[in-house]
Amino acid sequence: MYQQIMEQIKQRIAVGDWPPKTPLPSVRELATETKVSIITVKRAYLELGREGVIVTQQGKGSWVNDTLDLTILQKEELIQHLEQAGKLAKSLAIPENKILQMIKQFME
């Protein structure tokens, strides 16, 4: 569950919802909001801190790291979307060349 919280936070950062220096909800607030235990949220914040995605200071809270390289998170986000699109295209029996054509169209 903590990994899902981590992915959701990374996604919000990658798409620009939470730019650098944005304060994150407190552990208690996020636990209440997501209906998970405080321990689960603490673990997610700890792991995000280890990865350098967020900064946490005792008594001051957590916020998006302002030295974070957003391109890494954005590439991870893109890969996840492409993976989902690929699986969906396969289930719909859409040929590879058609998918590539669609991607090219969206890049123009």
Coordinates of N, CA, C and O in Angstrom, one line a residue:
M1 N 0.8 -1.2 0.0 CA 0.0 0.0 0.0 C 0.9 1.3 0.0 O 0.5 2.2 -0.7
Y2 N 2.0 1.2 0.7 CA 2.8 2.4 0.8 C 3.4 2.7 -0.6 O 3.6 3.9 -0.9
Q3 N 3.6 1.6 -1.4 CA 4.2 1.9 -2.7 C 3.1 2.6 -3.6 O 3.5 3.4 -4.4
Q4 N 1.9 2.3 -3.4 CA 0.8 3.0 -4.2 C 0.8 4.5 -3.8 O 0.7 5.4 -4.6
I5 N 1.0 4.8 -2.5 CA 1.0 6.2 -2.0 C 2.2 6.9 -2.7 O 2.1 8.0 -3.2
M6 N 3.4 6.2 -2.7 CA 4.6 6.7 -3.3 C 4.4 7.0 -4.7 O 4.7 8.1 -5.2
E7 N 3.8 6.1 -5.5 CA 3.5 6.3 -6.9 C 2.6 7.5 -7.1 O 2.8 8.3 -8.1
Q8 N 1.6 7.6 -6.3 CA 0.6 8.7 -6.5 C 1.3 10.1 -6.2 O 1.0 11.0 -6.9
I9 N 2.1 10.1 -5.2 CA 2.9 11.4 -4.9 C 3.8 11.7 -6.1 O 3.9 12.8 -6.5
K10 N 4.6 10.7 -6.5 CA 5.5 10.9 -7.7 C 4.7 11.4 -8.9 O 5.2 12.3 -9.6
Q11 N 3.6 10.8 -9.1 CA 2.8 11.2 -10.3 C 2.3 12.7 -10.2 O 2.4 13.4 -11.1
R12 N 1.9 13.1 -9.0 CA 1.5 14.5 -8.8 C 2.6 15.4 -9.0 O 2.5 16.5 -9.5
I13 N 3.8 15.0 -8.6 CA 5.0 15.8 -8.8 C 5.4 15.9 -10.3 O 5.6 17.0 -10.9
A14 N 5.4 14.7 -10.9 CA 5.8 14.6 -12.4 C 4.9 15.4 -13.3 O 5.3 16.0 -14.2
V15 N 3.6 15.5 -13.0 CA 2.7 16.2 -13.9 C 2.5 17.7 -13.5 O 1.8 18.4 -14.2
G16 N 3.2 18.1 -12.5 CA 3.3 19.5 -12.1 C 2.2 19.9 -11.1 O 2.1 21.1 -10.8
D17 N 1.4 19.0 -10.6 CA 0.5 19.4 -9.5 C 1.1 19.9 -8.3 O 0.6 20.7 -7.6
W18 N 2.3 19.2 -8.0 CA 3.1 19.6 -6.8 C 4.5 20.0 -7.2 O 5.4 19.2 -7.3
P19 N 4.7 21.3 -7.5 CA 6.0 21.7 -7.9 C 7.0 21.7 -6.8 O 6.6 21.5 -5.6
P20 N 8.3 21.9 -7.0 CA 9.3 21.9 -6.0 C 8.9 22.9 -4.9 O 8.3 23.9 -5.1
K21 N 9.2 22.5 -3.6 CA 9.0 23.2 -2.4 C 7.5 23.2 -2.0 O 7.1 23.8 -1.0
T22 N 6.7 22.5 -2.7 CA 5.3 22.4 -2.3 C 5.2 21.5 -1.0 O 5.7 20.4 -1.0
P23 N 4.5 22.0 0.0 CA 4.3 21.2 1.2 C 3.4 20.1 1.0 O 2.4 20.2 0.3
L24 N 3.7 18.9 1.5 CA 2.9 17.7 1.4 C 1.9 17.7 2.6 O 2.2 18.3 3.6
P25 N 0.8 17.0 2.5 CA -0.1 16.9 3.6 C 0.7 16.2 4.7 O 1.6 15.4 4.5
S26 N 0.3 16.5 6.0 CA 0.9 15.8 7.1 C 0.6 14.3 7.0 O -0.3 13.9 6.3
V27 N 1.4 13.5 7.7 CA 1.3 12.1 7.7 C -0.2 11.7 8.2 O -0.9 10.9 7.6
R28 N -0.6 12.4 9.2 CA -1.9 12.1 9.8 C -3.0 12.5 8.8 O -4.0 11.8 8.6
E29 N -2.9 13.7 8.1 CA -3.9 14.1 7.1 C -4.0 13.1 6.0 O -5.1 12.8 5.5
L30 N -2.8 12.7 5.4 CA -2.8 11.8 4.3 C -3.4 10.4 4.7 O -4.1 9.8 3.9
A31 N -3.1 10.0 5.9 CA -3.6 8.7 6.4 C -5.1 8.8 6.4 O -5.8 7.8 6.0
T32 N -5.6 9.9 7.0 CA -7.1 10.0 7.1 C -7.7 10.1 5.7 O -8.7 9.4 5.4
E33 N -7.1 10.9 4.8 CA -7.6 11.1 3.4 C -7.6 9.8 2.6 O -8.6 9.5 1.9
T34 N -6.6 9.0 2.8 CA -6.5 7.8 2.0 C -7.0 6.5 2.7 O -7.0 5.4 2.1
K35 N -7.4 6.7 4.0 CA -8.0 5.6 4.8 C -7.0 4.5 5.0 O -7.3 3.3 4.8
V36 N -5.7 4.8 5.2 CA -4.7 3.9 5.5 C -4.1 4.2 6.9 O -4.3 5.3 7.4
S37 N -3.3 3.4 7.4 CA -2.7 3.6 8.7 C -1.6 4.7 8.6 O -1.0 4.9 7.5
I38 N -1.3 5.4 9.7 CA -0.3 6.4 9.8 C 1.1 5.7 9.5 O 1.9 6.3 8.8
I39 N 1.3 4.5 9.9 CA 2.5 3.8 9.7 C 2.8 3.6 8.2 O 3.9 3.8 7.7
T40 N 1.7 3.3 7.4 CA 1.9 3.1 6.0 C 2.3 4.4 5.3 O 3.2 4.4 4.5
V41 N 1.7 5.6 5.7 CA 2.1 6.9 5.2 C 3.5 7.2 5.6 O 4.3 7.7 4.8
K42 N 3.8 7.0 6.8 CA 5.2 7.3 7.3 C 6.2 6.5 6.5 O 7.3 7.0 6.1
R43 N 5.9 5.2 6.2 CA 6.8 4.4 5.4 C 7.0 5.0 4.0 O 8.1 5.1 3.4
A44 N 5.9 5.4 3.4 CA 5.9 6.0 2.0 C 6.8 7.3 2.1 O 7.7 7.5 1.2
Y45 N 6.6 8.2 3.1 CA 7.4 9.4 3.2 C 8.8 9.1 3.4 O 9.7 9.7 2.8
L46 N 9.1 8.1 4.2 CA 10.5 7.7 4.5 C 11.2 7.2 3.2 O 12.3 7.7 2.9
E47 N 10.5 6.4 2.4 CA 11.1 5.9 1.2 C 11.3 7.0 0.2 O 12.3 7.1 -0.5
L48 N 10.3 7.9 0.1 CA 10.4 9.1 -0.8 C 11.6 10.0 -0.4 O 12.3 10.5 -1.3
G49 N 11.8 10.1 0.9 CA 12.9 10.9 1.4 C 14.2 10.2 1.0 O 15.2 10.9 0.6
R50 N 14.3 8.9 1.1 CA 15.5 8.1 0.8 C 15.8 8.3 -0.7 O 17.0 8.3 -1.1
E51 N 14.8 8.4 -1.5 CA 14.9 8.5 -3.0 C 15.2 10.0 -3.4 O 15.6 10.2 -4.5
G52 N 15.1 10.9 -2.4 CA 15.4 12.3 -2.7 C 14.2 13.0 -3.3 O 14.4 14.1 -3.8
V53 N 13.1 12.4 -3.3 CA 11.9 13.0 -3.9 C 11.3 14.1 -3.0 O 10.9 15.2 -3.5
I54 N 11.3 13.8 -1.7 CA 10.8 14.8 -0.8 C 11.8 15.0 0.3 O 12.8 14.3 0.5
V55 N 11.6 16.1 1.1 CA 12.5 16.5 2.2 C 11.5 16.5 3.4 O 10.4 17.1 3.3
T56 N 12.0 15.9 4.5 CA 11.2 15.9 5.7 C 12.0 16.5 6.9 O 13.2 16.1 7.0
Q57 N 11.4 17.4 7.7 CA 12.1 17.9 8.9 C 11.1 17.7 10.0 O 10.0 18.1 9.9
Q58 N 11.7 17.1 11.1 CA 10.9 16.9 12.3 C 10.3 18.3 12.7 O 11.0 19.3 12.9
G59 N 9.0 18.3 12.9 CA 8.3 19.5 13.4 C 7.9 20.5 12.3 O 7.1 21.4 12.6
K60 N 8.5 20.4 11.1 CA 8.2 21.3 10.0 C 7.4 20.6 8.9 O 6.9 21.3 8.1
G61 N 7.4 19.3 8.9 CA 6.7 18.6 7.8 C 7.5 18.2 6.7 O 8.7 18.1 6.7
S62 N 6.8 17.9 5.6 CA 7.5 17.4 4.4 C 7.1 18.2 3.2 O 6.0 18.8 3.1
W63 N 8.0 18.3 2.2 CA 7.7 19.1 1.0 C 8.5 18.5 -0.2 O 9.5 17.7 0.0
V64 N 8.1 18.9 -1.4 CA 8.8 18.4 -2.6 C 10.2 19.0 -2.6 O 10.4 20.2 -2.4
N65 N 11.2 18.1 -2.8 CA 12.6 18.5 -2.9 C 12.8 19.5 -4.0 O 12.4 19.2 -5.2
D66 N 13.4 20.6 -3.7 CA 13.6 21.6 -4.8 C 14.9 21.3 -5.6 O 15.1 22.0 -6.6
T67 N 15.6 20.3 -5.3 CA 16.8 19.9 -6.1 C 16.5 18.7 -6.9 O 17.4 18.1 -7.5
L68 N 15.2 18.3 -6.9 CA 14.8 17.1 -7.6 C 14.9 17.2 -9.1 O 14.4 18.3 -9.7
D69 N 15.4 16.2 -9.8 CA 15.4 16.3 -11.3 C 14.1 15.7 -11.8 O 13.8 14.5 -11.8
L70 N 13.2 16.6 -12.2 CA 11.9 16.3 -12.6 C 11.8 15.4 -13.8 O 10.9 14.6 -14.0
T71 N 12.9 15.5 -14.7 CA 12.8 14.7 -15.9 C 12.8 13.2 -15.6 O 12.2 12.5 -16.4
I72 N 13.5 12.8 -14.6 CA 13.5 11.4 -14.2 C 12.1 10.9 -13.8 O 11.6 9.9 -14.3
L73 N 11.4 11.7 -13.0 CA 10.0 11.3 -12.6 C 9.1 11.4 -13.8 O 8.2 10.5 -14.0
Q74 N 9.3 12.4 -14.7 CA 8.4 12.5 -15.9 C 8.6 11.3 -16.8 O 7.7 10.8 -17.4
K75 N 9.9 10.9 -17.0 CA 10.2 9.7 -17.8 C 9.5 8.5 -17.2 O 9.0 7.6 -18.0
E76 N 9.6 8.3 -15.9 CA 9.0 7.1 -15.3 C 7.5 7.2 -15.5 O 6.8 6.1 -15.8
E77 N 6.9 8.4 -15.4 CA 5.4 8.5 -15.6 C 5.1 8.2 -17.1 O 4.1 7.5 -17.3
L78 N 5.9 8.6 -18.0 CA 5.6 8.3 -19.4 C 5.7 6.8 -19.7 O 4.9 6.3 -20.4
I79 N 6.7 6.2 -19.1 CA 6.9 4.7 -19.3 C 5.7 4.0 -18.8 O 5.2 3.1 -19.4
Q80 N 5.2 4.4 -17.6 CA 4.0 3.7 -17.1 C 2.8 3.9 -18.0 O 2.0 2.9 -18.2
H81 N 2.6 5.1 -18.6 CA 1.5 5.3 -19.5 C 1.6 4.5 -20.8 O 0.7 3.9 -21.3
L82 N 2.9 4.5 -21.3 CA 3.1 3.7 -22.5 C 2.9 2.2 -22.2 O 2.4 1.5 -23.1
E83 N 3.3 1.7 -21.1 CA 3.1 0.3 -20.7 C 1.6 0.0 -20.7 O 1.1 -1.0 -21.3
Q84 N 0.8 0.9 -20.1 CA -0.7 0.7 -20.0 C -1.3 0.7 -21.4 O -2.1 -0.1 -21.8
A85 N -0.8 1.7 -22.2 CA -1.3 1.8 -23.6 C -1.0 0.6 -24.4 O -1.8 0.1 -25.2
G86 N 0.2 0.1 -24.3 CA 0.6 -1.1 -25.0 C -0.2 -2.3 -24.6 O -0.6 -3.1 -25.5
K87 N -0.5 -2.5 -23.3 CA -1.3 -3.6 -22.9 C -2.7 -3.5 -23.5 O -3.3 -4.5 -23.9
L88 N -3.3 -2.2 -23.4 CA -4.6 -2.0 -23.9 C -4.7 -2.3 -25.4 O -5.6 -2.9 -25.9
A89 N -3.6 -1.8 -26.2 CA -3.6 -2.0 -27.6 C -3.5 -3.5 -27.9 O -4.2 -3.9 -28.9
K90 N -2.8 -4.2 -27.2 CA -2.7 -5.7 -27.4 C -4.0 -6.3 -27.2 O -4.4 -7.2 -28.0
S91 N -4.7 -5.9 -26.1 CA -6.0 -6.5 -25.8 C -7.1 -6.2 -26.9 O -8.0 -6.9 -27.1
L92 N -6.9 -5.0 -27.6 CA -7.8 -4.6 -28.6 C -7.3 -5.1 -30.0 O -7.9 -4.8 -31.0
A93 N -6.2 -5.8 -30.0 CA -5.6 -6.3 -31.3 C -5.2 -5.2 -32.3 O -5.4 -5.4 -33.5
I94 N -4.8 -4.1 -31.7 CA -4.3 -3.0 -32.6 C -2.9 -3.2 -33.0 O -2.0 -3.4 -32.1
P95 N -2.6 -3.2 -34.3 CA -1.2 -3.5 -34.7 C -0.2 -2.4 -34.2 O -0.5 -1.3 -34.1
E96 N 1.0 -2.9 -34.1 CA 2.1 -2.0 -33.6 C 2.3 -0.8 -34.5 O 2.4 0.3 -34.0
N97 N 2.2 -0.9 -35.8 CA 2.4 0.2 -36.7 C 1.3 1.3 -36.5 O 1.5 2.5 -36.6
K98 N 0.1 0.8 -36.2 CA -1.0 1.8 -35.9 C -0.8 2.5 -34.6 O -1.0 3.7 -34.5
I99 N -0.3 1.8 -33.6 CA 0.0 2.5 -32.3 C 1.1 3.5 -32.5 O 1.0 4.6 -32.0
L100 N 2.2 3.2 -33.2 CA 3.2 4.1 -33.5 C 2.7 5.3 -34.2 O 3.1 6.5 -34.0
Q101 N 1.8 5.1 -35.2 CA 1.2 6.2 -35.9 C 0.4 7.1 -35.0 O 0.5 8.3 -35.1
M102 N -0.3 6.5 -34.1 CA -1.1 7.3 -33.1 C -0.2 8.1 -32.2 O -0.4 9.3 -32.0
I103 N 0.9 7.5 -31.8 CA 1.9 8.3 -30.9 C 2.5 9.4 -31.7 O 2.6 10.6 -31.2
K104 N 2.9 9.2 -32.9 CA 3.4 10.3 -33.8 C 2.4 11.4 -33.9 O 2.8 12.6 -33.8
Q105 N 1.2 11.1 -34.1 CA 0.1 12.1 -34.2 C 0.0 13.0 -33.0 O -0.1 14.2 -33.1
F106 N 0.1 12.3 -31.8 CA 0.0 13.1 -30.6 C 1.3 13.9 -30.3 O 1.2 14.9 -29.5
M107 N 2.4 13.6 -30.9 CA 3.6 14.4 -30.7 C 3.7 15.6 -31.6 O 4.6 16.4 -31.4
E108 N 2.9 15.7 -32.6 CA 2.9 16.8 -33.5 C 2.3 18.0 -32.9 O 1.5 18.1 -32.1

